[in-house]
CSV table of C-alpha atoms in Angstrom, one decimal:
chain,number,residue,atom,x,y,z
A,26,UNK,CA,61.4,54.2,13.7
A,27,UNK,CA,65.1,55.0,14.5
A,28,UNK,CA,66.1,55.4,17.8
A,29,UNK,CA,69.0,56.1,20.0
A,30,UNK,CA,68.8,55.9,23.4
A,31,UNK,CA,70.9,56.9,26.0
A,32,UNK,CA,70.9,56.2,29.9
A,33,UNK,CA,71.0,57.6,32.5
A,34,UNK,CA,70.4,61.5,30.8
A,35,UNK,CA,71.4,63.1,33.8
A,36,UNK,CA,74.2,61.8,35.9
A,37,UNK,CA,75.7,62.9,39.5
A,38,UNK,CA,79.0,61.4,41.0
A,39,UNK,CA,81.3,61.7,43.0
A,40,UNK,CA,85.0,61.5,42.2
A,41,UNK,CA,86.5,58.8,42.6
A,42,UNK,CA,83.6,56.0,41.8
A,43,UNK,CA,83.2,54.5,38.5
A,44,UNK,CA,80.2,54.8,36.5
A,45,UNK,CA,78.7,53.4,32.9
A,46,UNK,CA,76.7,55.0,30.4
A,47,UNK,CA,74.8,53.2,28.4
A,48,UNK,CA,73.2,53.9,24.7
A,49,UNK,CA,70.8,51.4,22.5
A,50,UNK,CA,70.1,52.1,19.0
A,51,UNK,CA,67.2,50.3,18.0
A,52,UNK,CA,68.5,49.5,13.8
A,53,UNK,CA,71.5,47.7,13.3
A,54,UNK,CA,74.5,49.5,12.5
A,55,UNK,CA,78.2,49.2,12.6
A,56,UNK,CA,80.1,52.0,13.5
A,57,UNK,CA,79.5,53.8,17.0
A,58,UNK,CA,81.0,57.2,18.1
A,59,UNK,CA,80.8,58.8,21.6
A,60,UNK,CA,81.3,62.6,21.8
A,61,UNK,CA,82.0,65.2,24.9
A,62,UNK,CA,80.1,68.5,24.7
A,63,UNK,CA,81.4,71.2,27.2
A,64,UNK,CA,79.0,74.1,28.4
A,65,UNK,CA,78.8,76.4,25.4
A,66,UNK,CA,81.2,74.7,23.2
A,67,UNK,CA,81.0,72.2,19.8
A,68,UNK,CA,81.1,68.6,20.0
A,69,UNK,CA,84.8,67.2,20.3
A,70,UNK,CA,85.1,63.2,19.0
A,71,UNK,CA,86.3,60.5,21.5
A,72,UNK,CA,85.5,56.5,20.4
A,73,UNK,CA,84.7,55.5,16.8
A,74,UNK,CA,83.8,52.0,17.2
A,75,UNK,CA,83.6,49.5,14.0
A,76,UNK,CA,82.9,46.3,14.9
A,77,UNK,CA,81.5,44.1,17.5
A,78,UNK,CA,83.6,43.5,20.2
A,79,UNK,CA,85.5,46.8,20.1
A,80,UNK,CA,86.7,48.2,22.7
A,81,UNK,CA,88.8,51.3,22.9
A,82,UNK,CA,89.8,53.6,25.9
A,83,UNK,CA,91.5,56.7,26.2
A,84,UNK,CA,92.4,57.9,29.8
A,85,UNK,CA,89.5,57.1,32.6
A,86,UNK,CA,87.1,56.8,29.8
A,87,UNK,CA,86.4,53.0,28.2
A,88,UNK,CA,83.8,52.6,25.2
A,89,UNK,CA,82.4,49.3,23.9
A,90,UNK,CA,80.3,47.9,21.1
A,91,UNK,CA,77.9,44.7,21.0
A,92,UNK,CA,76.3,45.0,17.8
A,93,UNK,CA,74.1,42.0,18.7
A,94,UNK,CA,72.9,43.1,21.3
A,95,UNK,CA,72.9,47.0,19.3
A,96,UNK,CA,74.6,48.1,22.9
A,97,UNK,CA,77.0,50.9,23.5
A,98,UNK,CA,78.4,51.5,26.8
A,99,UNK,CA,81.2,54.4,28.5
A,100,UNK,CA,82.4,53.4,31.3
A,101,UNK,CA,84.2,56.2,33.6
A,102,UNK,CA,86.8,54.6,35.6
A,103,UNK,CA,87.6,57.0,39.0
A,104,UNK,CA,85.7,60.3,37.8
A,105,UNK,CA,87.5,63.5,38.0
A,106,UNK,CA,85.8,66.8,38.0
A,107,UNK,CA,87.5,67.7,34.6
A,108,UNK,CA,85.4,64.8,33.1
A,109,UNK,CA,82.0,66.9,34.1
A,110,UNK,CA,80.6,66.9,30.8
A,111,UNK,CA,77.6,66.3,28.6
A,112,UNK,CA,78.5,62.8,26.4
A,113,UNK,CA,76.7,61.6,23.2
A,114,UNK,CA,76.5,58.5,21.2
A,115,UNK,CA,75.7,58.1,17.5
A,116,UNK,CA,75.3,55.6,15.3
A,117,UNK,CA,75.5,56.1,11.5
A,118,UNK,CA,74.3,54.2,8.1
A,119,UNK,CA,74.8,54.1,4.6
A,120,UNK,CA,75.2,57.6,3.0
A,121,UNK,CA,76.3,59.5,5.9
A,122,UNK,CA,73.1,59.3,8.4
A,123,UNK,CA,73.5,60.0,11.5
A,124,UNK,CA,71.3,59.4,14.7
A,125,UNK,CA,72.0,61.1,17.8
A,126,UNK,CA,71.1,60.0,21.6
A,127,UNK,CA,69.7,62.6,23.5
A,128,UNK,CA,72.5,62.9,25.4
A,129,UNK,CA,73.6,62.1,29.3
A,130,UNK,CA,74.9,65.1,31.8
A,131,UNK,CA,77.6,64.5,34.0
A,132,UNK,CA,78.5,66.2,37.0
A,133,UNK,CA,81.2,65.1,39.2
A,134,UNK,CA,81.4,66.4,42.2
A,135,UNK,CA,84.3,66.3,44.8
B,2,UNK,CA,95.0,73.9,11.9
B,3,UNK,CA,92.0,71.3,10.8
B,4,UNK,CA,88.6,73.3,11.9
B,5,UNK,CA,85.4,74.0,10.7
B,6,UNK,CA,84.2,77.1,10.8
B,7,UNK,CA,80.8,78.9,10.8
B,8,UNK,CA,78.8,82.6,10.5
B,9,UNK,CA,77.3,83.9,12.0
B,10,UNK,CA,77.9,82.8,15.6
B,11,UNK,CA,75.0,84.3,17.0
B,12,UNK,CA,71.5,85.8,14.7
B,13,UNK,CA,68.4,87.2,15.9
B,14,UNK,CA,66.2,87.8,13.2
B,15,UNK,CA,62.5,87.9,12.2
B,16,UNK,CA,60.0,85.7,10.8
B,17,UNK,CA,60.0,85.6,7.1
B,18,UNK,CA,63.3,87.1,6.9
B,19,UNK,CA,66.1,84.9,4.3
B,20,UNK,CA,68.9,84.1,5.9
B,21,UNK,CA,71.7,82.2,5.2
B,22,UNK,CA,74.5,80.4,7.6
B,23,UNK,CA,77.6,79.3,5.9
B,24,UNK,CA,80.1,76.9,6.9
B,25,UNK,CA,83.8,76.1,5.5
B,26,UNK,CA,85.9,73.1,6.0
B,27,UNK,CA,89.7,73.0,5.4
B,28,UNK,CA,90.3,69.3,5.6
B,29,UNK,CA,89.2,68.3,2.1
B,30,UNK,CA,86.9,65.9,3.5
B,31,UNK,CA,83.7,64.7,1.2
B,32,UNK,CA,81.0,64.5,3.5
B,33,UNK,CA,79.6,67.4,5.6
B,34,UNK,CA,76.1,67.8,7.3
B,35,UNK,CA,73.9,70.3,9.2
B,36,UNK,CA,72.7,69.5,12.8
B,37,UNK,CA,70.1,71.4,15.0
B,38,UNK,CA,70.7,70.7,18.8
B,39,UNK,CA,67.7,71.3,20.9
B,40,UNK,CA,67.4,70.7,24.8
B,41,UNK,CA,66.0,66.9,25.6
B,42,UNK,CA,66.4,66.1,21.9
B,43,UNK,CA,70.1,65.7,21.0
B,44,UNK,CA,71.4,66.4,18.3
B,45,UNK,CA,68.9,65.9,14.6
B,46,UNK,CA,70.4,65.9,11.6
B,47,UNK,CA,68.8,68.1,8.9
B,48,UNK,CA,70.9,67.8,5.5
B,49,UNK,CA,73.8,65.7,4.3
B,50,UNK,CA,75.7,65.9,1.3
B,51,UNK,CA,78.0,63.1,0.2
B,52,UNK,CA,80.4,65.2,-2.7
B,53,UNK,CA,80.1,68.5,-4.9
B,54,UNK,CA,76.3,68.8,-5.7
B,55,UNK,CA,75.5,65.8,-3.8
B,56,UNK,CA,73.2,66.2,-0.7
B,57,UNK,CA,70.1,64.6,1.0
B,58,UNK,CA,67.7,64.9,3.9
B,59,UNK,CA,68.4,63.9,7.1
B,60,UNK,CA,66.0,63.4,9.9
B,61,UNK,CA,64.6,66.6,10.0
B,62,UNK,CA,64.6,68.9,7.0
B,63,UNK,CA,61.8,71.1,6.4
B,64,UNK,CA,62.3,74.6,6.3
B,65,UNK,CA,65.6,74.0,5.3
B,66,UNK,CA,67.9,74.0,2.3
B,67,UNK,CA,71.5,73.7,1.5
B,68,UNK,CA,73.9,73.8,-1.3
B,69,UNK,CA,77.1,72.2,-2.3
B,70,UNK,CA,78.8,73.9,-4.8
B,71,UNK,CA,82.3,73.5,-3.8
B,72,UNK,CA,84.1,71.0,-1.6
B,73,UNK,CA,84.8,73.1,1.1
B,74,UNK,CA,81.3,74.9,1.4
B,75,UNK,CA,77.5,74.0,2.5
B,76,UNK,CA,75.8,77.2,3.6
B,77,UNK,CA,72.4,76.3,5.7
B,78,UNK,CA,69.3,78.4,4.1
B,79,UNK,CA,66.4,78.9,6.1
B,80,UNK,CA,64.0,80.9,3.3
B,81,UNK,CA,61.3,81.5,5.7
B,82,UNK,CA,62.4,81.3,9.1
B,83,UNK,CA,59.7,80.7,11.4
B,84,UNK,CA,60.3,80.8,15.6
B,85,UNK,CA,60.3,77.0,15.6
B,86,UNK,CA,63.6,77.1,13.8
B,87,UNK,CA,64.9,78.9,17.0
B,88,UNK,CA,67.9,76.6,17.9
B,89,UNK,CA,71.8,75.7,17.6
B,90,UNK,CA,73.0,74.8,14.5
B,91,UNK,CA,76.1,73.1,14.0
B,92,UNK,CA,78.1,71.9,11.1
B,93,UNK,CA,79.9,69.0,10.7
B,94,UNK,CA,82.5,67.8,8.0
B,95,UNK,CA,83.9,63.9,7.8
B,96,UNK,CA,86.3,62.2,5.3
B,97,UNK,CA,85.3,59.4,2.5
B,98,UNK,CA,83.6,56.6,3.7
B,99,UNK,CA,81.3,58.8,6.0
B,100,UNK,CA,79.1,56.6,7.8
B,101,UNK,CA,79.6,53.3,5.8
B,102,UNK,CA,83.2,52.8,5.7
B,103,UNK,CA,86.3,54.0,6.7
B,104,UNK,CA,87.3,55.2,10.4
B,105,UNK,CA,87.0,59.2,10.4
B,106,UNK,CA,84.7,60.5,12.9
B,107,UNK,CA,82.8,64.1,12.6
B,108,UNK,CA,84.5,67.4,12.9
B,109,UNK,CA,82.4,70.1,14.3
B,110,UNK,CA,81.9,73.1,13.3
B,111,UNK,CA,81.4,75.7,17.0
B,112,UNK,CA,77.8,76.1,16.4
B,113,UNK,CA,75.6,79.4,15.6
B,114,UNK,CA,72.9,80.0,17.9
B,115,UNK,CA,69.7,81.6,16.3
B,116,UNK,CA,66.5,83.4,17.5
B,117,UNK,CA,63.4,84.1,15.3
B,118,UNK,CA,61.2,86.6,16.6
């Protein structure tokens, strides 16, 4: 069976410290994306990753594949309250598939 | 402006009672897909469709059917709505290569929240 894991699925900080998130998928796969989901609102996109070894960050937010190890990981660098959100990874396979983690909350609080 | 949209934002409606939730893309993009998000559970995926008359199951697809008679459309039909399919739907649209090629990531749609009484 298919699964995507993420952990932790709830997650408080405090600003300032860093923090990872981590997501296994249990059936190999290529291509990784981690999304942001504000209260209320639609996913928005942040990291496709393609290939192992990727790495891509955008701001305090780092994500990074090992597709040997079938390993996905966002790291927050110095958390910010505006990064309070709830993040999802997904992987996807052949014909437009795509599995979900369950999701991880994060507050940050001052 | 790129977007997807969907309607109705917000149903509450009966068991038994059709309904029908469409959702438009304006990016030209092939692939588009139908998601139910549930608390503890993510996100599932319930339908995909690859092109025009194209589609498939996803993970979890009963009660459920869809269409996909032009590019830019795939309406959500629940025939029989049944309390269980109380959730958030979205709708999501990519570009060719989907989840096997290519680079584009999933646009979402902003999600219709239903009830069945």
């Amino acid at each position: 069976e298919l699964k995507v894991e993420q952990n932790p699925l709830f997650l408080s900080m405090q600003e300032g410290k860093n923090y990872t998130i981590y997501c296994n998928y249990s059936t190999t796969s290529d291509r990784l994306y981690w999304y942001r989901q504000d209260p209320g609102k639609s996913l928005e996109s942040l990291f496709v990753l393609l290939s192992n070894g990727a790495v891509k960050q955008e701001g305090r937010l780092m994500a990074s594949l090992d597709t040997k190890a079938r390993l996905s990981t966002l790291h927050i660098t110095a958390a910010v309250h505006d990064l309070s959100a709830t993040y999802f990874c997904a992987v996807s396979y052949t014909g437009n598939q795509f599995y979900f983690g369950t999701g991880t909350s994060l507050t940050v609080i001052p | 402006e790129a977007q997807v949209t969907q309607n109705p934002r917000y149903l509450i409606t009966v068991t038994g009672k059709k309904l029908t939730v469409t959702c438009s893309q304006n990016m030209n993009h092939e692939y588009m897909s139908w998601y139910r998000q549930d608390p503890g559970l993510g996100l599932r995926q319930i339908y995909y469709s690859m092109n025009v008359e194209v589609t498939d199951k996803g993970d979890v697809p009963e009660g459920y059917k869809v269409s996909r008679k032009e590019k830019r459309n795939f309406p959500l039909i629940l025939e029989s709505p049944s309390p269980n399919q109380t959730s958030l739907y979205f709708c999501a649209s990519n570009g060719l290569g989907g989840g096997k090629s290519g680079t584009d990531t999933q646009y979402f749609g902003p999600g219709t929240r239903l009830t069945v009484l």
